[in-house]
PDB file of C-alpha atoms in Angstrom:
ATOM      1  CA  UNK A   1       0.000   0.000   0.000  1.00  0.00           C
ATOM      2  CA  UNK A   2       3.041   2.319  -0.120  1.00  0.00           C
ATOM      3  CA  UNK A   3       3.091   3.037   3.619  1.00  0.00           C
ATOM      4  CA  UNK A   4       5.944   2.590   6.061  1.00  0.00           C
ATOM      5  CA  UNK A   5       5.688   0.327   9.123  1.00  0.00           C
ATOM      6  CA  UNK A   6       5.125   1.905  12.525  1.00  0.00           C
ATOM      7  CA  UNK A   7       8.211   2.803  14.562  1.00  0.00           C
ATOM      8  CA  UNK A   8       8.284   3.452  18.311  1.00  0.00           C
ATOM      9  CA  UNK A   9      10.831   4.847  20.738  1.00  0.00           C
ATOM     10  CA  UNK A  10      10.013   4.191  24.400  1.00  0.00           C
ATOM     11  CA  UNK A  11      11.254   5.857  27.570  1.00  0.00           C
ATOM     12  CA  UNK A  12      11.795   3.053  30.099  1.00  0.00           C
ATOM     13  CA  UNK A  13      11.849   3.949  33.832  1.00  0.00           C
ATOM     14  CA  UNK A  14      14.638   1.429  34.611  1.00  0.00           C
ATOM     15  CA  UNK A  15      17.416  -0.460  32.854  1.00  0.00           C
ATOM     16  CA  UNK A  16      15.122  -3.508  32.447  1.00  0.00           C
ATOM     17  CA  UNK A  17      14.683  -4.095  28.705  1.00  0.00           C
ATOM     18  CA  UNK A  18      10.916  -4.642  28.526  1.00  0.00           C
ATOM     19  CA  UNK A  19       7.902  -3.021  26.878  1.00  0.00           C
ATOM     20  CA  UNK A  20       6.362  -2.096  30.232  1.00  0.00           C
ATOM     21  CA  UNK A  21       7.510  -1.957  33.867  1.00  0.00           C
ATOM     22  CA  UNK A  22       6.859  -4.987  36.091  1.00  0.00           C
ATOM     23  CA  UNK A  23       3.991  -3.131  37.807  1.00  0.00           C
ATOM     24  CA  UNK A  24       2.113  -2.993  34.481  1.00  0.00           C
ATOM     25  CA  UNK A  25       2.136   0.796  34.239  1.00  0.00           C
ATOM     26  CA  UNK A  26       2.253   2.377  30.771  1.00  0.00           C
ATOM     27  CA  UNK A  27       5.509   3.339  29.043  1.00  0.00           C
ATOM     28  CA  UNK A  28       5.710   6.786  27.403  1.00  0.00           C
ATOM     29  CA  UNK A  29       6.564   6.397  23.706  1.00  0.00           C
ATOM     30  CA  UNK A  30       7.099   8.353  20.534  1.00  0.00           C
ATOM     31  CA  UNK A  31       5.075   6.582  17.850  1.00  0.00           C
ATOM     32  CA  UNK A  32       5.781   7.231  14.175  1.00  0.00           C
ATOM     33  CA  UNK A  33       3.015   6.195  11.801  1.00  0.00           C
ATOM     34  CA  UNK A  34       2.424   6.535   8.094  1.00  0.00           C
ATOM     35  CA  UNK A  35      -1.275   6.415   7.317  1.00  0.00           C
ATOM     36  CA  UNK A  36      -2.494   5.326   3.885  1.00  0.00           C
ATOM     37  CA  UNK A  37      -2.908   8.374   1.675  1.00  0.00           C
ATOM     38  CA  UNK A  38      -0.561  10.575   3.733  1.00  0.00           C
ATOM     39  CA  UNK A  39       2.486  11.944   1.943  1.00  0.00           C
ATOM     40  CA  UNK A  40       4.754  11.419   4.941  1.00  0.00           C
ATOM     41  CA  UNK A  41       4.748   9.757   8.381  1.00  0.00           C
ATOM     42  CA  UNK A  42       3.693  11.610  11.538  1.00  0.00           C
ATOM     43  CA  UNK A  43       5.217  11.416  15.035  1.00  0.00           C
ATOM     44  CA  UNK A  44       3.053  11.243  18.156  1.00  0.00           C
ATOM     45  CA  UNK A  45       3.543  11.161  21.915  1.00  0.00           C
ATOM     46  CA  UNK A  46       1.440   8.481  23.593  1.00  0.00           C
ATOM     47  CA  UNK A  47       1.627   5.676  26.154  1.00  0.00           C
ATOM     48  CA  UNK A  48       2.269   2.004  25.483  1.00  0.00           C
ATOM     49  CA  UNK A  49      -0.258   0.180  27.671  1.00  0.00           C
ATOM     50  CA  UNK A  50       0.616  -3.255  29.037  1.00  0.00           C
ATOM     51  CA  UNK A  51      -2.334  -4.966  27.294  1.00  0.00           C
ATOM     52  CA  UNK A  52      -0.727  -4.188  23.910  1.00  0.00           C
ATOM     53  CA  UNK A  53       1.735  -7.026  24.549  1.00  0.00           C
ATOM     54  CA  UNK A  54      -1.192  -9.437  24.195  1.00  0.00           C
ATOM     55  CA  UNK A  55      -2.154  -7.851  20.822  1.00  0.00           C
ATOM     56  CA  UNK A  56      -5.370  -6.433  22.287  1.00  0.00           C
ATOM     57  CA  UNK A  57      -7.311  -4.311  19.769  1.00  0.00           C
ATOM     58  CA  UNK A  58      -8.723  -2.331  22.732  1.00  0.00           C
ATOM     59  CA  UNK A  59      -5.166  -1.599  23.902  1.00  0.00           C
ATOM     60  CA  UNK A  60      -4.172  -0.410  20.426  1.00  0.00           C
ATOM     61  CA  UNK A  61      -7.280   1.812  20.315  1.00  0.00           C
ATOM     62  CA  UNK A  62      -6.288   3.264  23.714  1.00  0.00           C
ATOM     63  CA  UNK A  63      -2.783   4.043  22.398  1.00  0.00           C
ATOM     64  CA  UNK A  64      -4.199   5.787  19.321  1.00  0.00           C
ATOM     65  CA  UNK A  65      -6.773   7.743  21.377  1.00  0.00           C
ATOM     66  CA  UNK A  66      -4.071   9.100  23.701  1.00  0.00           C
ATOM     67  CA  UNK A  67      -1.762  10.117  20.833  1.00  0.00           C
ATOM     68  CA  UNK A  68      -0.798  13.810  20.600  1.00  0.00           C
ATOM     69  CA  UNK A  69       1.206  15.143  17.650  1.00  0.00           C
ATOM     70  CA  UNK A  70       4.803  15.212  18.882  1.00  0.00           C
ATOM     71  CA  UNK A  71       5.335  18.872  17.965  1.00  0.00           C
ATOM     72  CA  UNK A  72       2.401  19.714  20.302  1.00  0.00           C
ATOM     73  CA  UNK A  73       3.435  17.408  23.177  1.00  0.00           C
ATOM     74  CA  UNK A  74       4.893  18.829  26.375  1.00  0.00           C
ATOM     75  CA  UNK A  75       8.678  18.529  26.599  1.00  0.00           C
ATOM     76  CA  UNK A  76       9.263  17.985  22.864  1.00  0.00           C
ATOM     77  CA  UNK A  77      10.488  20.489  20.276  1.00  0.00           C
ATOM     78  CA  UNK A  78      12.210  20.772  16.889  1.00  0.00           C
ATOM     79  CA  UNK A  79      10.321  17.766  15.501  1.00  0.00           C
ATOM     80  CA  UNK A  80      11.029  16.692  11.940  1.00  0.00           C
ATOM     81  CA  UNK A  81      10.803  13.480   9.923  1.00  0.00           C
ATOM     82  CA  UNK A  82      12.781  12.613   6.818  1.00  0.00           C
ATOM     83  CA  UNK A  83      11.614   9.714   4.665  1.00  0.00           C
ATOM     84  CA  UNK A  84      13.513   9.919   1.368  1.00  0.00           C
ATOM     85  CA  UNK A  85      12.149   6.524   0.269  1.00  0.00           C
ATOM     86  CA  UNK A  86       8.739   8.183  -0.179  1.00  0.00           C
ATOM     87  CA  UNK A  87       9.926  10.614  -2.855  1.00  0.00           C
ATOM     88  CA  UNK A  88       9.157   9.851  -6.465  1.00  0.00           C
ATOM     89  CA  UNK A  89      11.794   8.251  -8.682  1.00  0.00           C
ATOM     90  CA  UNK A  90      11.983  11.489 -10.683  1.00  0.00           C
ATOM     91  CA  UNK A  91      12.898  13.440  -7.550  1.00  0.00           C
ATOM     92  CA  UNK A  92      15.485  10.827  -6.566  1.00  0.00           C
ATOM     93  CA  UNK A  93      17.035  10.984 -10.038  1.00  0.00           C
ATOM     94  CA  UNK A  94      17.459  14.774  -9.729  1.00  0.00           C
ATOM     95  CA  UNK A  95      19.218  14.699  -6.382  1.00  0.00           C
ATOM     96  CA  UNK A  96      21.541  12.189  -4.789  1.00  0.00           C
ATOM     97  CA  UNK A  97      19.956  10.571  -1.716  1.00  0.00           C
ATOM     98  CA  UNK A  98      22.652   8.498   0.028  1.00  0.00           C
ATOM     99  CA  UNK A  99      20.389   6.768   2.579  1.00  0.00           C
ATOM    100  CA  UNK A 100      17.156   6.489   0.647  1.00  0.00           C
ATOM    101  CA  UNK A 101      15.970   3.561   2.790  1.00  0.00           C
ATOM    102  CA  UNK A 102      16.400   5.338   6.138  1.00  0.00           C
ATOM    103  CA  UNK A 103      13.577   6.910   8.108  1.00  0.00           C
ATOM    104  CA  UNK A 104      15.010   9.722  10.249  1.00  0.00           C
ATOM    105  CA  UNK A 105      13.026  11.151  13.138  1.00  0.00           C
ATOM    106  CA  UNK A 106      14.532  14.213  14.789  1.00  0.00           C
ATOM    107  CA  UNK A 107      13.316  15.855  17.987  1.00  0.00           C
ATOM    108  CA  UNK A 108      14.509  17.394  21.211  1.00  0.00           C
ATOM    109  CA  UNK A 109      13.139  16.064  24.484  1.00  0.00           C
ATOM    110  CA  UNK A 110      13.661  17.819  27.793  1.00  0.00           C
ATOM    111  CA  UNK A 111      14.254  15.710  30.873  1.00  0.00           C
ATOM    112  CA  UNK A 112      14.035  16.884  34.466  1.00  0.00           C
ATOM    113  CA  UNK A 113      17.220  15.300  35.750  1.00  0.00           C
ATOM    114  CA  UNK A 114      20.598  14.351  34.387  1.00  0.00           C
ATOM    115  CA  UNK A 115      20.291  10.611  34.960  1.00  0.00           C
ATOM    116  CA  UNK A 116      20.831   7.923  32.346  1.00  0.00           C
ATOM    117  CA  UNK A 117      17.919   7.664  29.921  1.00  0.00           C
ATOM    118  CA  UNK A 118      16.818   4.068  29.323  1.00  0.00           C
ATOM    119  CA  UNK A 119      15.244   3.748  25.883  1.00  0.00           C
ATOM    120  CA  UNK A 120      13.759   1.052  23.688  1.00  0.00           C
ATOM    121  CA  UNK A 121      12.767   0.936  20.044  1.00  0.00           C
ATOM    122  CA  UNK A 122      10.603  -1.278  17.879  1.00  0.00           C
ATOM    123  CA  UNK A 123       9.759  -1.418  14.175  1.00  0.00           C
ATOM    124  CA  UNK A 124       6.424  -2.890  13.156  1.00  0.00           C
ATOM    125  CA  UNK A 125       5.463  -5.253  10.344  1.00  0.00           C
ATOM    126  CA  UNK A 126       2.792  -2.903   8.904  1.00  0.00           C
ATOM    127  CA  UNK A 127       1.659   0.685   9.389  1.00  0.00           C
ATOM    128  CA  UNK A 128      -0.884  -0.462  12.023  1.00  0.00           C
ATOM    129  CA  UNK A 129       0.174  -1.316  15.578  1.00  0.00           C
ATOM    130  CA  UNK A 130       0.787  -5.021  16.055  1.00  0.00           C
ATOM    131  CA  UNK A 131       3.740  -7.364  15.862  1.00  0.00           C
ATOM    132  CA  UNK A 132       7.210  -5.874  15.516  1.00  0.00           C
ATOM    133  CA  UNK A 133       9.940  -7.161  13.223  1.00  0.00           C
ATOM    134  CA  UNK A 134      12.750  -5.875  15.402  1.00  0.00           C
ATOM    135  CA  UNK A 135      13.215  -4.307  18.813  1.00  0.00           C
ATOM    136  CA  UNK A 136      16.001  -3.359  21.144  1.00  0.00           C
ATOM    137  CA  UNK A 137      17.076  -1.277  24.104  1.00  0.00           C
ATOM    138  CA  UNK A 138      19.844   1.229  24.688  1.00  0.00           C
ATOM    139  CA  UNK A 139      20.899   3.974  27.106  1.00  0.00           C
ATOM    140  CA  UNK A 140      21.853   7.606  26.707  1.00  0.00           C
ATOM    141  CA  UNK A 141      24.146   9.162  29.289  1.00  0.00           C
ATOM    142  CA  UNK A 142      23.470  12.910  29.200  1.00  0.00           C
ATOM    143  CA  UNK A 143      26.081  15.595  29.600  1.00  0.00           C
ATOM    144  CA  UNK A 144      24.783  18.766  31.286  1.00  0.00           C
ATOM    145  CA  UNK A 145      24.499  21.847  29.109  1.00  0.00           C
ATOM    146  CA  UNK A 146      26.797  24.731  29.918  1.00  0.00           C
ATOM    147  CA  UNK A 147      25.055  28.058  30.535  1.00  0.00           C
ATOM    148  CA  UNK A 148      28.257  30.052  29.940  1.00  0.00           C
ATOM    149  CA  UNK A 149      29.929  29.951  26.535  1.00  0.00           C
ATOM    150  CA  UNK A 150      33.566  28.994  26.821  1.00  0.00           C
ATOM    151  CA  UNK A 151      33.262  27.590  30.326  1.00  0.00           C
ATOM    152  CA  UNK A 152      33.703  23.940  31.231  1.00  0.00           C
ATOM    153  CA  UNK A 153      30.656  21.715  31.403  1.00  0.00           C
ATOM    154  CA  UNK A 154      28.922  21.768  34.751  1.00  0.00           C
ATOM    155  CA  UNK A 155      25.702  20.508  36.240  1.00  0.00           C
ATOM    156  CA  UNK A 156      22.617  22.710  35.877  1.00  0.00           C
ATOM    157  CA  UNK A 157      22.707  25.435  38.523  1.00  0.00           C
ATOM    158  CA  UNK A 158      18.947  25.733  39.069  1.00  0.00           C
ATOM    159  CA  UNK A 159      16.018  23.353  39.072  1.00  0.00           C
ATOM    160  CA  UNK A 160      14.557  25.131  36.039  1.00  0.00           C
ATOM    161  CA  UNK A 161      17.559  24.283  33.818  1.00  0.00           C
ATOM    162  CA  UNK A 162      17.190  21.045  31.901  1.00  0.00           C
ATOM    163  CA  UNK A 163      19.491  18.670  30.089  1.00  0.00           C
ATOM    164  CA  UNK A 164      18.405  18.255  26.467  1.00  0.00           C
ATOM    165  CA  UNK A 165      19.018  14.933  24.742  1.00  0.00           C
ATOM    166  CA  UNK A 166      18.791  14.641  20.969  1.00  0.00           C
ATOM    167  CA  UNK A 167      18.291  11.059  19.828  1.00  0.00           C
ATOM    168  CA  UNK A 168      18.592   9.850  16.266  1.00  0.00           C
ATOM    169  CA  UNK A 169      17.875   6.294  15.117  1.00  0.00           C
ATOM    170  CA  UNK A 170      19.072   5.704  11.583  1.00  0.00           C
ATOM    171  CA  UNK A 171      19.777   2.631   9.493  1.00  0.00           C
ATOM    172  CA  UNK A 172      19.517   0.166  12.355  1.00  0.00           C
ATOM    173  CA  UNK A 173      22.034   1.905  14.590  1.00  0.00           C
ATOM    174  CA  UNK A 174      21.576   4.276  17.481  1.00  0.00           C
ATOM    175  CA  UNK A 175      23.418   7.531  18.028  1.00  0.00           C
ATOM    176  CA  UNK A 176      22.849  10.222  20.601  1.00  0.00           C
ATOM    177  CA  UNK A 177      24.148  13.736  20.792  1.00  0.00           C
ATOM    178  CA  UNK A 178      23.726  16.266  23.544  1.00  0.00           C
ATOM    179  CA  UNK A 179      22.851  19.906  22.957  1.00  0.00           C
TER     180      UNK A 179
END
């Protein structure tokens, strides 16, 4: 149907590599979906409910109902998605696209503390939530932002300062940079 499979990035509360915590509470996720008829995929902030592991249609409906466009979600900014594989062959012929099979999702996400961020990712089989073809977990160790240009890095000096983590998943590998 010309759509991309769903992709999710989850924010795990611990280093345990699982879809949901042991207590069954939901896991905050960024869900990228490409609906039939849409020119490009969209990113959403939502929660992965524990019942989704059992392939519950009600759980999937709950995930969709709670979804907020990522550029409107609290704590997220600078959201963009690049999907060069969706361009026409004429456009590809005019410009060189080195990674034309890579979906790139870019965003900034503010976190309240400077602890290690435990993350997971999954790539679905279709554009609708369901089974995933691949999944994995990784960690991002943030480095505090410096408020003074030219000074050495130091921890945030007030509670209102935040560490910003920029995460990029491309071509099956993970990379993280700190801004």
